[in-house]
Short mmCIF file of C-alpha atoms (C1' of nucleotides) in Angstrom, two decimals:
data_model
loop_
_atom_site.label_atom_id
_atom_site.label_comp_id
_atom_site.label_asym_id
_atom_site.label_seq_id
_atom_site.Cartn_x
_atom_site.Cartn_y
_atom_site.Cartn_z
CA MET A 27 -25.93 89.94 39.98
CA ASN A 28 -24.77 87.85 42.83
CA SER A 29 -27.78 87.45 45.07
CA GLU A 30 -26.03 85.52 47.80
CA LYS A 31 -25.79 87.83 50.69
CA ASN A 32 -23.95 87.73 53.92
CA ARG A 33 -21.12 85.82 52.28
CA HIS A 34 -17.50 86.63 52.37
CA GLU A 35 -16.41 86.74 48.78
CA GLU A 36 -17.58 86.84 45.25
CA ALA A 37 -16.48 84.58 42.44
CA GLY A 38 -13.31 82.67 43.02
CA ALA A 39 -14.08 81.79 46.61
CA PRO A 40 -13.74 78.08 47.27
CA ASP A 41 -16.78 76.06 48.01
CA ASP A 42 -17.34 76.53 51.65
CA LEU A 43 -16.95 73.73 54.04
CA ARG A 44 -20.06 73.06 56.03
CA LEU A 45 -18.68 71.79 59.27
CA GLU A 46 -21.99 70.27 60.35
CA LYS A 47 -21.86 68.06 57.29
CA PHE A 48 -18.18 67.24 57.41
CA LEU A 49 -17.78 63.58 58.21
CA PRO A 50 -14.63 63.75 60.33
CA TYR A 51 -16.24 66.42 62.44
CA ARG A 52 -19.48 64.58 62.85
CA LEU A 53 -17.72 61.40 63.79
CA SER A 54 -15.72 63.21 66.37
CA VAL A 55 -18.73 64.86 67.97
CA LEU A 56 -20.74 61.68 67.98
CA SER A 57 -17.94 59.59 69.37
CA ASN A 58 -17.21 62.09 72.11
CA ARG A 59 -20.80 62.32 73.16
CA VAL A 60 -21.15 58.59 73.37
CA SER A 61 -17.83 58.01 75.10
CA ASN A 62 -18.33 60.71 77.65
CA ALA A 63 -21.75 59.48 78.60
CA ILE A 64 -20.55 55.95 79.01
CA ALA A 65 -17.32 56.90 80.73
CA GLN A 66 -19.40 58.68 83.27
CA ALA A 67 -21.49 55.61 83.91
CA TYR A 68 -18.44 53.38 84.34
CA GLY A 69 -16.63 55.94 86.40
CA GLU A 70 -19.45 56.60 88.78
CA ARG A 71 -20.28 53.02 89.46
CA PHE A 72 -16.95 51.23 89.32
CA GLU A 73 -14.20 53.82 89.20
CA LEU A 74 -13.12 52.62 85.81
CA THR A 75 -11.67 54.73 83.07
CA ILE A 76 -12.41 53.82 79.50
CA PRO A 77 -8.99 52.34 78.82
CA ALA A 78 -9.26 50.26 81.97
CA TRP A 79 -12.68 49.07 81.01
CA ARG A 80 -11.43 48.05 77.61
CA VAL A 81 -8.68 46.02 79.13
CA MET A 82 -11.19 44.26 81.31
CA ALA A 83 -13.48 43.63 78.39
CA ILE A 84 -10.70 41.82 76.58
CA LEU A 85 -9.41 39.93 79.57
CA GLY A 86 -12.90 38.81 80.36
CA ARG A 87 -13.02 36.93 77.11
CA PHE A 88 -9.39 35.99 76.70
CA PRO A 89 -7.47 34.97 79.79
CA ASP A 90 -3.71 34.86 80.03
CA LEU A 91 -2.85 37.73 77.79
CA SER A 92 0.18 39.96 78.14
CA ALA A 93 0.17 43.73 77.88
CA ALA A 94 1.55 43.42 74.38
CA ASP A 95 -1.32 41.16 73.42
CA LEU A 96 -3.69 43.79 74.71
CA VAL A 97 -2.04 46.42 72.58
CA GLU A 98 -2.75 44.30 69.58
CA GLN A 99 -6.39 43.72 70.42
CA THR A 100 -7.44 47.14 71.57
CA ALA A 101 -5.80 49.61 69.23
CA MET A 102 -4.59 51.46 72.31
CA ASP A 103 -0.95 52.23 72.73
CA LYS A 104 1.66 50.68 74.99
CA VAL A 105 1.60 53.44 77.54
CA ALA A 106 -2.15 53.60 77.84
CA ILE A 107 -2.25 49.87 78.40
CA SER A 108 0.52 49.98 80.93
CA ARG A 109 -1.27 52.64 82.93
CA ALA A 110 -4.62 50.93 82.73
CA VAL A 111 -3.08 47.67 83.83
CA SER A 112 -1.36 49.30 86.79
CA ALA A 113 -4.58 50.94 87.86
CA LEU A 114 -6.54 47.72 87.55
CA PHE A 115 -3.89 45.89 89.50
CA ARG A 116 -3.99 48.49 92.26
CA ASN A 117 -7.74 47.96 92.51
CA ASP A 118 -7.32 44.21 92.60
CA TYR A 119 -9.32 43.83 89.45
CA ILE A 120 -6.62 41.85 87.72
CA THR A 121 -3.70 39.62 88.61
CA ARG A 122 -0.25 39.72 87.12
CA SER A 123 1.91 36.68 87.04
CA GLU A 124 5.36 36.32 85.67
CA ASP A 125 5.74 34.15 82.62
CA PRO A 126 8.45 31.62 83.48
CA ALA A 127 9.24 31.21 79.80
CA ASP A 128 9.93 34.90 79.35
CA ARG A 129 10.67 36.89 82.44
CA ARG A 130 9.79 40.23 80.85
CA ARG A 131 6.28 39.16 80.08
CA GLN A 132 3.44 39.40 82.56
CA VAL A 133 0.44 37.19 82.24
CA LEU A 134 -2.72 39.05 83.06
CA ASN A 135 -6.07 37.79 84.26
CA LEU A 136 -9.17 39.07 85.90
CA SER A 137 -9.18 38.47 89.61
CA PRO A 138 -12.36 37.09 91.17
CA LEU A 139 -13.26 40.62 92.12
CA GLY A 140 -12.46 41.77 88.63
CA ARG A 141 -14.60 39.11 87.07
CA ASP A 142 -17.38 40.09 89.35
CA VAL A 143 -17.20 43.66 88.20
CA TYR A 144 -16.87 42.51 84.63
CA GLU A 145 -20.04 40.54 84.89
CA ARG A 146 -21.87 43.50 86.20
CA ILE A 147 -20.54 45.90 83.62
CA VAL A 148 -21.19 43.84 80.55
CA PRO A 149 -24.95 44.17 80.86
CA LEU A 150 -24.59 47.86 81.54
CA ALA A 151 -22.51 48.31 78.41
CA GLN A 152 -24.99 46.29 76.45
CA TYR A 153 -27.79 48.35 77.80
CA TYR A 154 -26.20 51.50 76.46
CA GLU A 155 -25.44 50.00 73.15
CA ASN A 156 -28.97 48.70 72.79
CA ASP A 157 -30.34 52.04 73.69
CA LEU A 158 -28.27 53.64 70.97
CA MET A 159 -29.13 50.97 68.46
CA ALA A 160 -32.78 51.28 69.31
CA SER A 161 -32.85 54.48 67.32
CA LEU A 162 -32.01 52.46 64.20
CA SER A 163 -33.94 49.86 62.26
CA ALA A 164 -32.53 46.37 61.85
CA GLU A 165 -31.76 47.33 58.31
CA GLU A 166 -29.85 50.40 59.36
CA ARG A 167 -27.85 48.48 61.91
CA LYS A 168 -26.57 46.20 59.24
CA GLN A 169 -25.77 49.10 57.02
CA LEU A 170 -23.93 50.87 59.78
CA ASP A 171 -21.91 47.81 60.54
CA SER A 172 -20.71 47.46 57.00
CA ILE A 173 -20.16 51.17 56.52
CA ILE A 174 -17.99 51.44 59.60
CA GLU A 175 -16.00 48.51 58.37
CA LYS A 176 -15.29 50.24 55.10
CA LEU A 177 -14.44 53.58 56.60
CA MET A 178 -12.17 51.90 59.09
CA ASP A 179 -10.24 50.21 56.33
CA ARG A 180 -9.80 53.42 54.44
CA ALA A 181 -8.66 55.32 57.52
CA GLN A 182 -6.39 52.47 58.38
CA ALA A 183 -4.78 52.79 54.98
CA TRP A 184 -4.09 56.45 55.70
CA ALA A 185 -2.27 55.60 58.87
CA GLU A 186 -0.12 53.04 57.15
CA ARG A 187 1.05 54.78 54.06
CA GLY A 188 1.77 58.34 55.10
CA LEU A 189 -1.70 59.69 54.22
CA ILE A 190 -1.84 61.48 50.92
CA ASP A 191 1.20 62.06 48.76
CA MET B 27 -20.66 18.45 77.83
CA ASN B 28 -19.66 22.02 77.34
CA SER B 29 -17.59 22.05 74.20
CA GLU B 30 -16.61 25.68 74.36
CA LYS B 31 -13.01 25.75 75.23
CA ASN B 32 -10.63 28.40 76.24
CA ARG B 33 -13.41 30.24 77.94
CA HIS B 34 -13.50 31.55 81.41
CA GLU B 35 -16.60 30.14 82.94
CA GLU B 36 -19.34 27.64 82.55
CA ALA B 37 -23.03 28.31 82.80
CA GLY B 38 -24.02 31.53 84.43
CA ALA B 39 -21.37 33.61 82.73
CA PRO B 40 -22.85 36.68 81.11
CA ASP B 41 -22.85 37.01 77.41
CA ASP B 42 -19.45 38.28 76.60
CA LEU B 43 -18.92 41.65 75.17
CA ARG B 44 -17.11 41.57 71.89
CA LEU B 45 -15.23 44.80 71.94
CA GLU B 46 -14.60 44.74 68.19
CA LYS B 47 -18.35 44.80 67.65
CA PHE B 48 -19.21 47.28 70.34
CA LEU B 49 -20.47 50.44 68.72
CA PRO B 50 -19.04 52.99 71.15
CA TYR B 51 -15.65 51.39 70.81
CA ARG B 52 -15.75 51.25 67.06
CA LEU B 53 -16.84 54.84 66.80
CA SER B 54 -14.02 55.89 69.02
CA VAL B 55 -11.38 54.03 67.05
CA LEU B 56 -12.72 55.24 63.74
CA SER B 57 -13.00 58.81 64.85
CA ASN B 58 -9.51 58.82 66.31
CA ARG B 59 -7.96 57.38 63.23
CA VAL B 60 -9.63 59.89 61.00
CA SER B 61 -8.96 62.85 63.26
CA ASN B 62 -5.35 62.01 63.81
CA ALA B 63 -4.65 61.61 60.16
CA ILE B 64 -6.26 64.89 59.31
CA ALA B 65 -4.81 66.73 62.27
CA GLN B 66 -1.42 65.70 61.04
CA ALA B 67 -2.13 67.13 57.61
CA TYR B 68 -3.35 70.44 59.01
CA GLY B 69 -0.59 70.64 61.53
CA GLU B 70 2.21 69.93 59.13
CA ARG B 71 1.12 72.37 56.51
CA PHE B 72 -0.42 75.22 58.46
CA GLU B 73 0.37 74.76 62.13
CA LEU B 74 -3.27 74.42 62.96
CA THR B 75 -4.77 72.30 65.67
CA ILE B 76 -8.14 70.76 65.11
CA PRO B 77 -9.99 73.19 67.35
CA ALA B 78 -8.31 76.10 65.59
CA TRP B 79 -9.18 74.69 62.24
CA ARG B 80 -12.79 74.33 63.26
CA VAL B 81 -12.95 77.91 64.33
CA MET B 82 -11.59 78.96 60.98
CA ALA B 83 -14.03 76.75 59.16
CA ILE B 84 -16.91 78.52 60.85
CA LEU B 85 -15.53 82.02 60.54
CA GLY B 86 -14.88 81.41 56.87
CA ARG B 87 -18.57 81.02 56.30
CA PHE B 88 -19.96 83.31 58.96
CA PRO B 89 -18.15 86.56 59.59
CA ASP B 90 -18.57 88.69 62.70
CA LEU B 91 -19.18 85.97 65.21
CA SER B 92 -18.25 86.12 68.87
CA ALA B 93 -16.56 83.38 70.82
CA ALA B 94 -19.91 82.51 72.33
CA ASP B 95 -21.41 82.14 68.88
CA LEU B 96 -18.61 79.76 68.04
CA VAL B 97 -19.35 77.68 71.10
CA GLU B 98 -22.87 77.29 69.84
CA GLN B 99 -21.85 76.27 66.35
CA THR B 100 -18.99 73.94 67.06
CA ALA B 101 -20.00 71.86 70.04
CA MET B 102 -16.66 72.76 71.60
CA ASP B 103 -16.48 74.31 74.99
CA LYS B 104 -15.75 77.85 76.07
CA VAL B 105 -12.19 77.24 77.04
CA ALA B 106 -11.26 75.34 73.92
CA ILE B 107 -12.65 78.14 71.83
CA SER B 108 -10.87 80.77 73.85
CA ARG B 109 -7.57 79.01 73.40
CA ALA B 110 -8.06 78.39 69.73
CA VAL B 111 -9.00 82.01 69.20
CA SER B 112 -5.94 83.23 71.05
CA ALA B 113 -3.70 81.00 69.01
CA LEU B 114 -5.28 82.09 65.76
CA PHE B 115 -4.94 85.70 66.78
CA ARG B 116 -1.28 85.23 67.62
CA ASN B 117 -0.74 83.83 64.13
CA ASP B 118 -2.63 86.70 62.55
CA TYR B 119 -5.19 84.34 61.14
CA ILE B 120 -8.07 86.24 62.66
CA THR B 121 -8.89 89.73 63.85
CA ARG B 122 -10.64 90.65 67.05
CA SER B 123 -12.60 93.84 67.36
CA GLU B 124 -14.51 95.13 70.30
CA ASP B 125 -18.24 95.29 69.95
CA PRO B 126 -19.25 98.83 70.86
CA ALA B 127 -22.70 97.64 71.87
CA ASP B 128 -21.30 95.19 74.41
CA ARG B 129 -17.80 95.78 75.58
CA ARG B 130 -17.29 92.21 76.75
CA ARG B 131 -17.92 90.80 73.34
CA GLN B 132 -15.26 90.44 70.70
CA VAL B 133 -16.19 90.29 67.07
CA LEU B 134 -14.05 87.81 65.22
CA ASN B 135 -13.14 87.58 61.56
CA LEU B 136 -10.62 85.91 59.36
CA SER B 137 -7.76 88.22 58.48
CA PRO B 138 -6.64 88.34 54.86
CA LEU B 139 -3.91 85.90 55.76
CA GLY B 140 -6.44 83.75 57.55
CA ARG B 141 -8.75 83.71 54.61
CA ASP B 142 -5.90 82.76 52.42
CA VAL B 143 -5.12 79.78 54.58
CA TYR B 144 -8.79 78.95 54.79
CA GLU B 145 -9.06 78.85 51.07
CA ARG B 146 -6.17 76.51 50.82
CA ILE B 147 -7.36 74.20 53.56
CA VAL B 148 -10.92 73.77 52.44
CA PRO B 149 -9.93 71.79 49.35
CA LEU B 150 -7.56 69.74 51.43
CA ALA B 151 -10.29 68.89 53.88
CA GLN B 152 -12.61 68.07 51.06
CA TYR B 153 -10.03 65.87 49.53
CA TYR B 154 -9.83 63.80 52.67
CA GLU B 155 -13.52 63.60 53.05
CA ASN B 156 -13.96 62.54 49.46
CA ASP B 157 -11.30 59.96 49.85
CA LEU B 158 -13.12 58.51 52.84
CA MET B 159 -16.48 58.69 51.13
CA ALA B 160 -15.07 57.05 48.06
CA SER B 161 -15.14 53.78 49.93
CA LEU B 162 -18.93 54.05 50.09
CA SER B 163 -21.60 53.92 47.45
CA ALA B 164 -23.94 56.86 46.96
CA GLU B 165 -26.57 54.80 48.66
CA GLU B 166 -24.40 54.15 51.65
CA ARG B 167 -23.49 57.79 51.99
CA LYS B 168 -27.11 58.69 52.33
CA GLN B 169 -27.63 55.94 54.84
CA LEU B 170 -24.67 57.02 56.86
CA ASP B 171 -25.87 60.58 56.92
CA SER B 172 -29.22 59.65 58.31
CA ILE B 173 -27.83 57.10 60.71
CA ILE B 174 -25.41 59.56 62.21
CA GLU B 175 -28.22 61.99 62.61
CA LYS B 176 -30.23 59.49 64.59
CA LEU B 177 -27.40 58.34 66.78
CA MET B 178 -26.45 61.91 67.48
CA ASP B 179 -29.93 62.68 68.70
CA ARG B 180 -29.98 59.71 70.98
CA ALA B 181 -26.57 60.50 72.44
CA GLN B 182 -27.62 64.08 72.82
CA ALA B 183 -30.57 62.94 74.86
CA TRP B 184 -28.21 61.10 77.17
CA ALA B 185 -26.21 64.21 77.80
CA GLU B 186 -29.30 66.22 78.62
CA ARG B 187 -31.22 64.06 80.95
CA GLY B 188 -28.65 62.46 83.21
CA LEU B 189 -28.16 59.33 81.08
CA ILE B 190 -30.02 56.37 82.30
CA ASP B 191 -31.87 56.32 85.57
"C1'" DT C 10 29.97 33.72 73.88
"C1'" DA C 11 30.58 38.68 73.19
"C1'" DA C 12 28.39 42.27 70.81
"C1'" DC C 13 24.18 44.11 68.91
"C1'" DA C 14 19.48 44.44 67.88
"C1'" DT C 15 14.64 43.48 69.53
"C1'" DT C 16 10.96 43.09 72.57
"C1'" DG C 17 8.04 43.73 76.98
"C1'" DG C 18 7.02 47.05 79.90
"C1'" DT C 19 7.64 51.39 82.81
"C1'" DT C 20 9.02 56.10 83.69
"C1'" DT C 21 9.65 60.85 82.67
"C1'" DC C 22 8.56 65.08 80.80
"C1'" DA C 23 6.00 68.16 77.95
"C1'" DA C 24 1.81 69.24 75.64
"C1'" DT C 25 -3.36 68.97 75.69
"C1'" DT C 26 -7.53 69.10 77.99
"C1'" DG C 27 -11.18 69.80 81.55
"C1'" DT C 28 -13.01 72.11 85.69
"C1'" DA C 29 -13.59 75.65 88.44
"C1'" DA C 30 -12.71 80.10 89.79
"C1'" DC C 31 -12.44 84.47 88.22
"C1'" DC C 32 -12.89 89.55 86.23
"C1'" DA C 33 -15.35 92.75 83.62
"C1'" DC C 34 -19.42 94.15 81.83
"C1'" DT C 35 -24.44 94.00 81.16
"C1'" DT C 36 -29.24 93.07 82.53
"C1'" DC C 37 -32.95 92.52 85.55
"C1'" DG C 38 -35.84 93.36 89.49
"C1'" DT C 39 -37.10 96.40 92.60
"C1'" DA D 5 -30.42 103.85 90.36
"C1'" DC D 6 -28.79 99.97 93.15
"C1'" DG D 7 -27.66 95.34 94.18
"C1'" DA D 8 -28.21 90.58 92.52
"C1'" DA D 9 -27.90 87.59 88.98
"C1'" DG D 10 -26.30 86.42 84.33
"C1'" DT D 11 -23.06 86.52 80.34
"C1'" DG D 12 -18.56 86.89 77.59
"C1'" DG D 13 -14.25 85.61 78.00
"C1'" DT D 14 -9.72 84.43 80.35
"C1'" DT D 15 -6.76 82.34 83.85
"C1'" DA D 16 -5.08 78.89 87.00
"C1'" DC D 17 -4.60 74.36 88.29
"C1'" DA D 18 -5.22 69.47 88.10
"C1'" DA D 19 -5.83 65.37 85.44
"C1'" DT D 20 -5.03 62.97 80.91
"C1'" DT D 21 -2.38 61.99 77.12
"C1'" DG D 22 1.66 61.20 73.98
"C1'" DA D 23 6.56 60.84 72.71
"C1'" DA D 24 10.73 59.58 73.75
"C1'" DA D 25 14.05 57.74 76.80
"C1'" DC D 26 14.80 54.03 79.51
"C1'" DC D 27 15.67 49.25 81.96
"C1'" DA D 28 15.62 44.51 81.80
"C1'" DA D 29 15.34 40.17 79.42
"C1'" DT D 30 15.59 37.68 75.12
"C1'" DG D 31 17.19 36.66 70.41
"C1'" DT D 32 20.53 36.94 66.83
"C1'" DT D 33 24.95 37.06 64.61
"C1'" DA D 34 29.45 36.18 64.34
#
DNA sequence: TAACATTGGTTTCAATTGTAACCACTTCGT
DNA sequence: ACGAAGTGGTTACAATTGAAACCAATGTTA
């Protein structure tokens, strides 16, 4: 005598999918919340979009990269990088110089102004990250690190081979 | 004698930010990879966008909801829901009926066709989730669950109060 | 060295998304 | 019962994003 009430079907119905428990969904909500909050902080204080900030974060550590190098490092696509770079250049946050060895290539670097901003943003970013991490124990942080690594690999595999089959 | 080479500055430089280790960044990359892969699967087979799929996922379990109810359940915004609902209605995946008690409100349900699709997608979604989860041990899955919960709460707090101060 | 393929990077155009304004209806306070 | 405020939902418009076409320079093959 089926005592489940308020449900759509009787026998034969598939197991339902509980969206609140569905990992892809949860990841998406979490990531959006975090990104939006931080984007707002960057945007308000330095007029930086997230892609632009990422470019700066990389250039801050690794000078003399080209746009193509950035593509490699950031998992962002060509176009996004190109736009971020243009915007940063317009704001005088980075310099572009032509590579004499290959005249298509542009060598990118933080400008003094850019480095200045970089040095002020890094602590801000770290502050946010710490604040997030503060809700976890040291143990959990390690676990999270390794779990993300594993999930990333699996998802990466999807992208490479054409998903399922 | 500073032996660090290939670095931008000497003393006084801030700790660098290693983007590959920065949680917000990693979450974003992971979430995008997963979402894109799955969106592709839904899109190819059923012409569903992610928002539309989410709406179906909820309506499959909870009949007779309004758009506003969906907003509550899905963490998507008004407009996204409205668009998803329109699209689903155009495809005859859902039915809209006017609520006699409140003539602004529309009561939404999966149509027979919609339920059919729902029942075919749920296993697909579960397949993907299982495949992802398969890279984790049972232990790790539990950990992840609780970690996400905690991070979500913290990020939620950011959104409510105006972030930092 | 002439053709062709590749690579670095930008531009263009269409689709997606977010924000704000908006209409229609309902509810509340008086 | 009337006007103000609130709610459900859509529309309009601007900003963001993605895909493909594109230009210029380099590399490769013959």
